Coordinates of C-alpha atoms and ligand atoms in Angstrom, one line a residue:
M1 CA -54.9 187.5 218.9
T2 CA -58.4 187.0 217.6
S3 CA -61.1 188.9 215.9
S4 CA -63.8 190.5 217.9
G5 CA -66.5 192.3 216.1
G6 CA -64.2 192.4 213.1
R7 CA -61.3 193.9 215.0
H8 CA -58.0 192.2 215.6
V9 CA -57.2 192.4 219.2
P10 CA -53.7 191.7 220.6
V11 CA -53.6 189.5 223.6
L12 CA -52.3 190.8 226.9
L13 CA -51.3 194.0 225.3
K14 CA -50.8 196.1 228.4
E15 CA -49.0 193.4 230.2
A16 CA -46.6 192.8 227.2
M17 CA -45.9 196.5 227.0
D18 CA -45.3 196.8 230.7
F19 CA -42.9 193.8 230.9
L20 CA -41.0 195.0 227.8
R21 CA -40.5 198.3 229.6
I22 CA -40.2 200.1 226.3
R23 CA -37.8 203.0 226.4
A24 CA -37.8 205.8 223.9
G25 CA -34.9 205.4 221.5
G26 CA -34.5 201.7 222.1
T27 CA -34.4 198.8 219.6
Y28 CA -37.2 196.3 220.1
V29 CA -37.9 193.1 218.2
D30 CA -41.4 191.8 217.6
C31 CA -40.7 188.2 216.4
T32 CA -44.4 187.6 215.5
V33 CA -45.7 190.8 214.0
G34 CA -49.0 189.1 212.7
L35 CA -51.4 191.9 212.1
G36 CA -49.3 194.4 214.0
G37 CA -51.3 194.9 217.2
H38 CA -48.4 194.6 219.6
A39 CA -46.0 196.1 217.1
E40 CA -48.2 199.2 217.0
G41 CA -48.1 199.4 220.8
I42 CA -44.3 199.4 220.6
V43 CA -44.1 201.9 217.7
R44 CA -46.2 204.4 219.6
R45 CA -43.8 204.2 222.6
L46 CA -40.5 204.3 220.8
G47 CA -39.9 207.9 219.7
P48 CA -37.9 209.1 216.7
Q49 CA -34.6 207.6 217.8
G50 CA -36.2 204.2 218.3
R51 CA -36.3 201.2 216.0
L52 CA -38.7 198.3 215.7
I53 CA -37.6 195.1 213.9
G54 CA -40.5 192.8 213.1
F55 CA -40.6 189.2 211.8
D56 CA -43.4 187.2 210.3
R57 CA -43.0 184.3 207.9
D58 CA -46.5 184.8 206.6
P59 CA -46.2 187.2 203.6
E60 CA -50.0 188.1 203.8
A61 CA -49.7 189.0 207.5
L62 CA -46.5 191.0 206.9
A63 CA -48.1 193.1 204.1
L64 CA -51.1 193.9 206.3
A65 CA -48.8 194.8 209.2
Q66 CA -46.7 197.0 207.0
A67 CA -49.8 199.0 205.9
R68 CA -50.9 199.4 209.5
L69 CA -47.6 200.4 210.8
E70 CA -47.0 202.9 207.9
Q71 CA -50.3 204.5 208.9
V72 CA -49.2 204.8 212.5
R73 CA -45.9 206.3 211.4
D74 CA -47.7 208.8 209.2
E75 CA -49.8 209.8 212.1
L76 CA -46.7 210.2 214.4
G77 CA -44.9 212.3 211.7
S78 CA -41.5 213.5 213.0
R79 CA -42.0 211.4 216.2
A80 CA -42.1 208.1 214.3
P81 CA -39.5 205.5 214.9
E82 CA -37.8 203.4 212.2
V83 CA -39.6 200.2 211.3
T84 CA -38.0 197.2 209.6
L85 CA -40.1 194.2 208.7
I86 CA -38.5 190.8 207.8
G87 CA -40.5 188.0 206.1
E88 CA -38.6 185.1 207.5
P89 CA -38.9 182.6 210.4
F90 CA -37.8 184.1 213.7
S91 CA -35.2 181.3 214.1
S92 CA -33.2 183.4 211.6
I93 CA -33.0 186.3 214.0
A94 CA -29.3 186.0 214.8
S95 CA -28.5 186.7 211.1
H96 CA -30.4 190.0 211.2
L97 CA -29.3 191.4 214.6
E98 CA -25.9 192.3 216.0
P99 CA -25.1 190.7 219.4
A100 CA -26.2 192.7 222.4
S101 CA -28.2 195.2 220.2
A102 CA -31.8 194.7 221.4
D103 CA -33.5 196.3 224.3
G104 CA -36.5 194.0 224.2
L105 CA -37.8 191.0 222.4
L106 CA -41.4 189.9 222.1
A107 CA -42.9 186.6 220.8
D108 CA -46.6 186.1 220.6
L109 CA -46.7 182.6 219.4
G110 CA -49.1 180.5 217.3
V111 CA -51.5 181.5 214.6
S112 CA -53.1 184.8 214.0
S113 CA -56.9 185.4 213.5
L114 CA -56.1 186.1 209.9
Q115 CA -54.7 182.6 209.5
F116 CA -57.3 180.9 211.7
D117 CA -60.4 182.6 210.4
E118 CA -59.6 182.2 206.7
A119 CA -60.9 178.8 205.6
R120 CA -58.6 178.8 202.6
R121 CA -55.6 178.7 204.9
G122 CA -56.7 175.4 206.2
F123 CA -56.0 175.8 210.0
S124 CA -59.6 175.5 211.3
F125 CA -62.2 172.8 211.4
Q126 CA -64.9 175.4 211.9
A127 CA -65.0 176.1 208.2
D128 CA -64.2 173.7 205.4
G129 CA -61.1 174.5 203.4
P130 CA -58.0 172.9 201.8
L131 CA -55.9 171.1 204.3
D132 CA -52.9 173.5 204.2
M133 CA -51.9 175.0 207.6
R134 CA -48.6 176.5 206.4
M135 CA -47.9 179.9 207.9
D136 CA -45.4 180.5 205.1
T137 CA -47.4 179.7 202.0
R138 CA -44.3 179.9 199.8
S139 CA -42.6 176.8 201.1
G140 CA -42.8 173.4 202.9
P141 CA -45.2 170.5 202.9
T142 CA -48.9 171.2 203.5
A143 CA -50.9 169.3 206.1
A144 CA -52.5 167.4 203.3
Q145 CA -49.2 166.2 202.1
V146 CA -48.3 165.1 205.6
V147 CA -51.5 163.2 206.3
N148 CA -51.5 161.5 202.9
E149 CA -47.8 160.7 202.6
A150 CA -46.6 159.8 206.2
S151 CA -46.8 156.2 207.4
E152 CA -49.4 155.3 210.0
R153 CA -46.7 155.0 212.6
E154 CA -45.2 158.4 211.7
L155 CA -48.7 160.0 211.9
A156 CA -49.4 158.4 215.2
D157 CA -46.1 159.6 216.7
L158 CA -46.5 163.2 215.4
I159 CA -50.0 163.5 216.6
Y160 CA -49.0 162.2 220.0
E161 CA -45.9 164.3 220.3
N162 CA -47.3 167.6 219.0
G163 CA -50.9 167.3 220.1
E164 CA -50.7 165.2 223.3
E165 CA -53.6 163.1 221.8
R166 CA -53.8 159.9 223.8
R167 CA -55.7 158.2 221.0
S168 CA -53.1 159.0 218.4
R169 CA -52.8 155.4 217.2
T170 CA -56.5 155.1 216.6
V171 CA -56.6 158.5 214.9
A172 CA -53.7 157.7 212.6
R173 CA -55.4 154.4 211.6
A174 CA -58.6 156.2 210.8
I175 CA -56.7 158.8 208.7
V176 CA -54.9 156.2 206.7
R177 CA -58.2 154.4 206.1
G178 CA -59.8 157.6 205.0
R179 CA -57.1 158.7 202.5
P180 CA -56.9 160.8 200.4
V181 CA -57.7 163.5 203.0
T182 CA -57.8 166.9 201.3
T183 CA -60.0 169.2 203.4
T184 CA -60.2 170.4 207.0
G185 CA -63.8 169.3 207.2
Q186 CA -63.0 165.8 206.0
L187 CA -60.2 165.4 208.5
A188 CA -62.3 166.8 211.4
R189 CA -65.0 164.2 210.5
I190 CA -62.5 161.3 210.4
V191 CA -61.1 162.3 213.8
A192 CA -64.5 162.8 215.3
S193 CA -65.6 159.4 214.2
V194 CA -63.0 157.7 216.4
V195 CA -62.5 160.3 219.3
P196 CA -65.5 160.8 221.5
P197 CA -66.2 164.3 222.7
M198 CA -64.7 165.1 226.1
K199 CA -67.4 165.0 228.8
G200 CA -68.6 168.5 229.8
Q201 CA -66.1 170.1 227.4
R202 CA -67.0 172.2 224.4
I203 CA -63.7 171.5 222.6
H204 CA -64.0 169.7 219.3
P205 CA -62.6 166.1 219.3
A206 CA -60.2 167.0 216.4
T207 CA -58.6 170.0 218.3
K208 CA -55.5 168.0 219.4
T209 CA -55.0 166.5 216.0
F210 CA -55.3 169.8 214.3
Q211 CA -52.9 171.4 216.7
A212 CA -50.4 168.6 216.2
L213 CA -50.4 168.9 212.4
R214 CA -50.1 172.7 212.6
I215 CA -47.1 172.5 214.9
Y216 CA -45.5 169.8 212.8
V217 CA -46.1 171.5 209.4
N218 CA -44.6 174.8 210.8
R219 CA -41.9 173.2 213.0
E220 CA -43.2 175.4 215.7
L221 CA -41.4 173.8 218.6
D222 CA -38.0 173.9 216.9
E223 CA -38.6 177.6 216.1
I224 CA -39.3 178.4 219.7
R225 CA -36.2 176.5 220.9
A226 CA -34.0 178.3 218.4
L227 CA -35.4 181.7 219.4
L228 CA -34.9 181.1 223.1
E229 CA -31.3 179.9 222.5
A230 CA -30.4 183.0 220.4
A231 CA -32.2 185.6 222.6
P232 CA -29.6 186.0 225.4
R233 CA -26.8 186.9 222.9
L234 CA -29.0 189.4 221.1
L235 CA -30.2 191.3 224.1
K236 CA -28.3 194.1 225.9
P237 CA -27.8 193.6 229.7
S238 CA -31.0 194.4 231.5
A239 CA -33.1 194.0 228.3
R240 CA -36.3 192.1 228.5
L241 CA -37.8 189.0 226.8
V242 CA -41.6 188.4 226.7
V243 CA -43.1 185.2 225.4
I244 CA -46.8 184.6 225.1
S245 CA -47.8 181.0 224.4
F246 CA -51.2 179.3 223.8
H247 CA -50.7 175.7 224.6
S248 CA -48.8 173.6 227.2
L249 CA -46.1 172.4 224.8
E250 CA -45.0 175.9 223.9
D251 CA -45.3 177.2 227.5
R252 CA -43.3 174.2 228.9
I253 CA -40.4 175.0 226.5
A254 CA -40.4 178.7 227.5
K255 CA -40.7 177.8 231.2
D256 CA -37.8 175.2 231.1
S257 CA -35.6 177.4 229.0
L258 CA -35.9 180.4 231.2
R259 CA -35.5 178.4 234.4
E260 CA -32.3 176.8 233.0
G261 CA -31.1 180.3 231.9
A262 CA -31.8 181.6 235.4
R263 CA -29.8 178.7 237.0
Q264 CA -26.9 179.6 234.7
G265 CA -27.1 183.3 235.6
I266 CA -28.4 184.4 232.2
W267 CA -31.9 185.4 233.1
K268 CA -33.7 187.0 236.0
I269 CA -37.3 185.6 235.8
L270 CA -39.9 188.4 236.2
T271 CA -43.0 186.1 236.2
K272 CA -42.8 183.3 238.8
K273 CA -46.1 182.1 237.5
P274 CA -47.2 182.9 234.0
V275 CA -49.4 186.0 233.6
T276 CA -52.9 185.2 232.3
A277 CA -55.7 187.4 230.9
G278 CA -58.3 188.8 233.3
E279 CA -62.0 188.0 233.0
E280 CA -62.8 191.1 231.1
E281 CA -60.2 190.5 228.4
V282 CA -61.3 186.8 228.0
E283 CA -64.9 188.0 227.6
Q284 CA -64.0 190.4 224.8
N285 CA -61.4 188.0 223.3
P286 CA -62.0 184.3 223.9
R287 CA -58.6 183.3 222.5
A288 CA -57.0 185.2 225.5
R289 CA -58.3 182.4 227.8
S290 CA -55.4 180.1 227.0
A291 CA -52.7 182.8 226.8
K292 CA -49.7 182.6 229.2
L293 CA -47.1 185.3 229.3
R294 CA -43.6 184.8 230.7
A295 CA -41.0 187.5 231.0
A296 CA -37.4 187.6 231.9
E297 CA -34.6 190.2 232.1
K298 CA -31.1 189.6 230.9
E299 CA -28.7 189.6 233.8
G300 CA -25.9 192.2 233.8
Q301 CA -25.2 195.8 234.2
E302 CA -27.0 198.2 231.9
T303 CA -24.7 200.6 230.1
R304 CA -26.5 203.9 229.7
N305 CA -25.2 205.4 226.5
R306 CA -28.5 206.7 225.1
Ligands
LIG401 C1 -50.5 185.2 217.4 S1 -50.0 186.0 215.9 C2 -49.2 187.5 216.4 C3 -50.2 188.6 216.6 C4 -49.6 189.9 216.8 N1 -48.9 189.9 218.1 C5 -50.6 191.0 216.7 O1 -50.8 191.8 217.7 O2 -51.2 191.2 215.7 C6 -48.6 185.0 215.5 C7 -47.9 185.4 214.2 O3 -46.6 184.9 214.2 C8 -46.2 184.3 213.0 N2 -45.3 183.3 213.3 C9 -45.5 182.2 214.1 N3 -44.4 181.5 214.2 C10 -43.4 182.2 213.5 C11 -42.0 181.9 213.2 N4 -41.4 180.9 213.7 N5 -41.4 182.9 212.5 C12 -42.0 184.0 212.0 N6 -43.3 184.2 212.2 C13 -44.0 183.3 212.9 C14 -47.5 183.8 212.4 O4 -47.4 183.8 211.0 C15 -48.5 184.8 212.9 O5 -48.8 185.8 212.0

């Protein structure tokens, strides 16, 4: 999701709704409610017997989504479904849902435009802000604590593993020399001083280091693994899972997990290749360029009791 002309636009909205195959009266889970774009799409299709359960560990995002979804429910009146929002990491999903209770599960991974565009949240090198990067601002170490307290070796490893930055050792050395590092601008300058810009590419030399710190601070890869492991137990037979990822580490985890599940007879894969955004969407919403959607259906006979 990104902002375009001040609007927050959900990525691959139509595709996500189509793959989720939303049925009136069903129970659907949006694991990453964010600003509620996809969630609104689900709520509009659910009908009065339906239920949306939404997760987001960012309290600011959840409050905005709550207001947006309340407005949609008011508009729908007696046709509005039930909406429950939960301010926890989606890895806790199994403690909120009964086994085999969900008809569909969506995860639109990564950061929202609210998080990325606000300098004070410390995700972006475009604007100078405190080096924070926590999605959940109530807990956990900030990116500043990580860069200032980890050893050079630990920093190099985490930048390599979470950012696929080939110059991770050089970057880690420069960070340690530049300590204390307290702002996004300072970190971006330190990295740019040792990583040359990629020829012919517009991406900032600090992109991979920022990605690595963000993933590390928010334990993003562990979160995705936990969700993919829990999903088959929570979905009804024939229910759908849709995962939208924005970088190769996330996408690889989703791809490998679904393939392994298919091998074990758990999933039927619906997207042989990941679905990507068309030119028009990318033009309106540049963040959609790197989005990859994978969908799968849980194997087994559907019981029609609705
Ligand atoms: C890309 S945005 C989702 C945008 C949303 N689909 C929309 O249409 O507005 C991702 C959101 O997921 C949240 N998030 C990321 N990882 C999470 C996790 N492990 N548990 C809960 N929320 C998470 C982030 O805080 C962020 O608000």
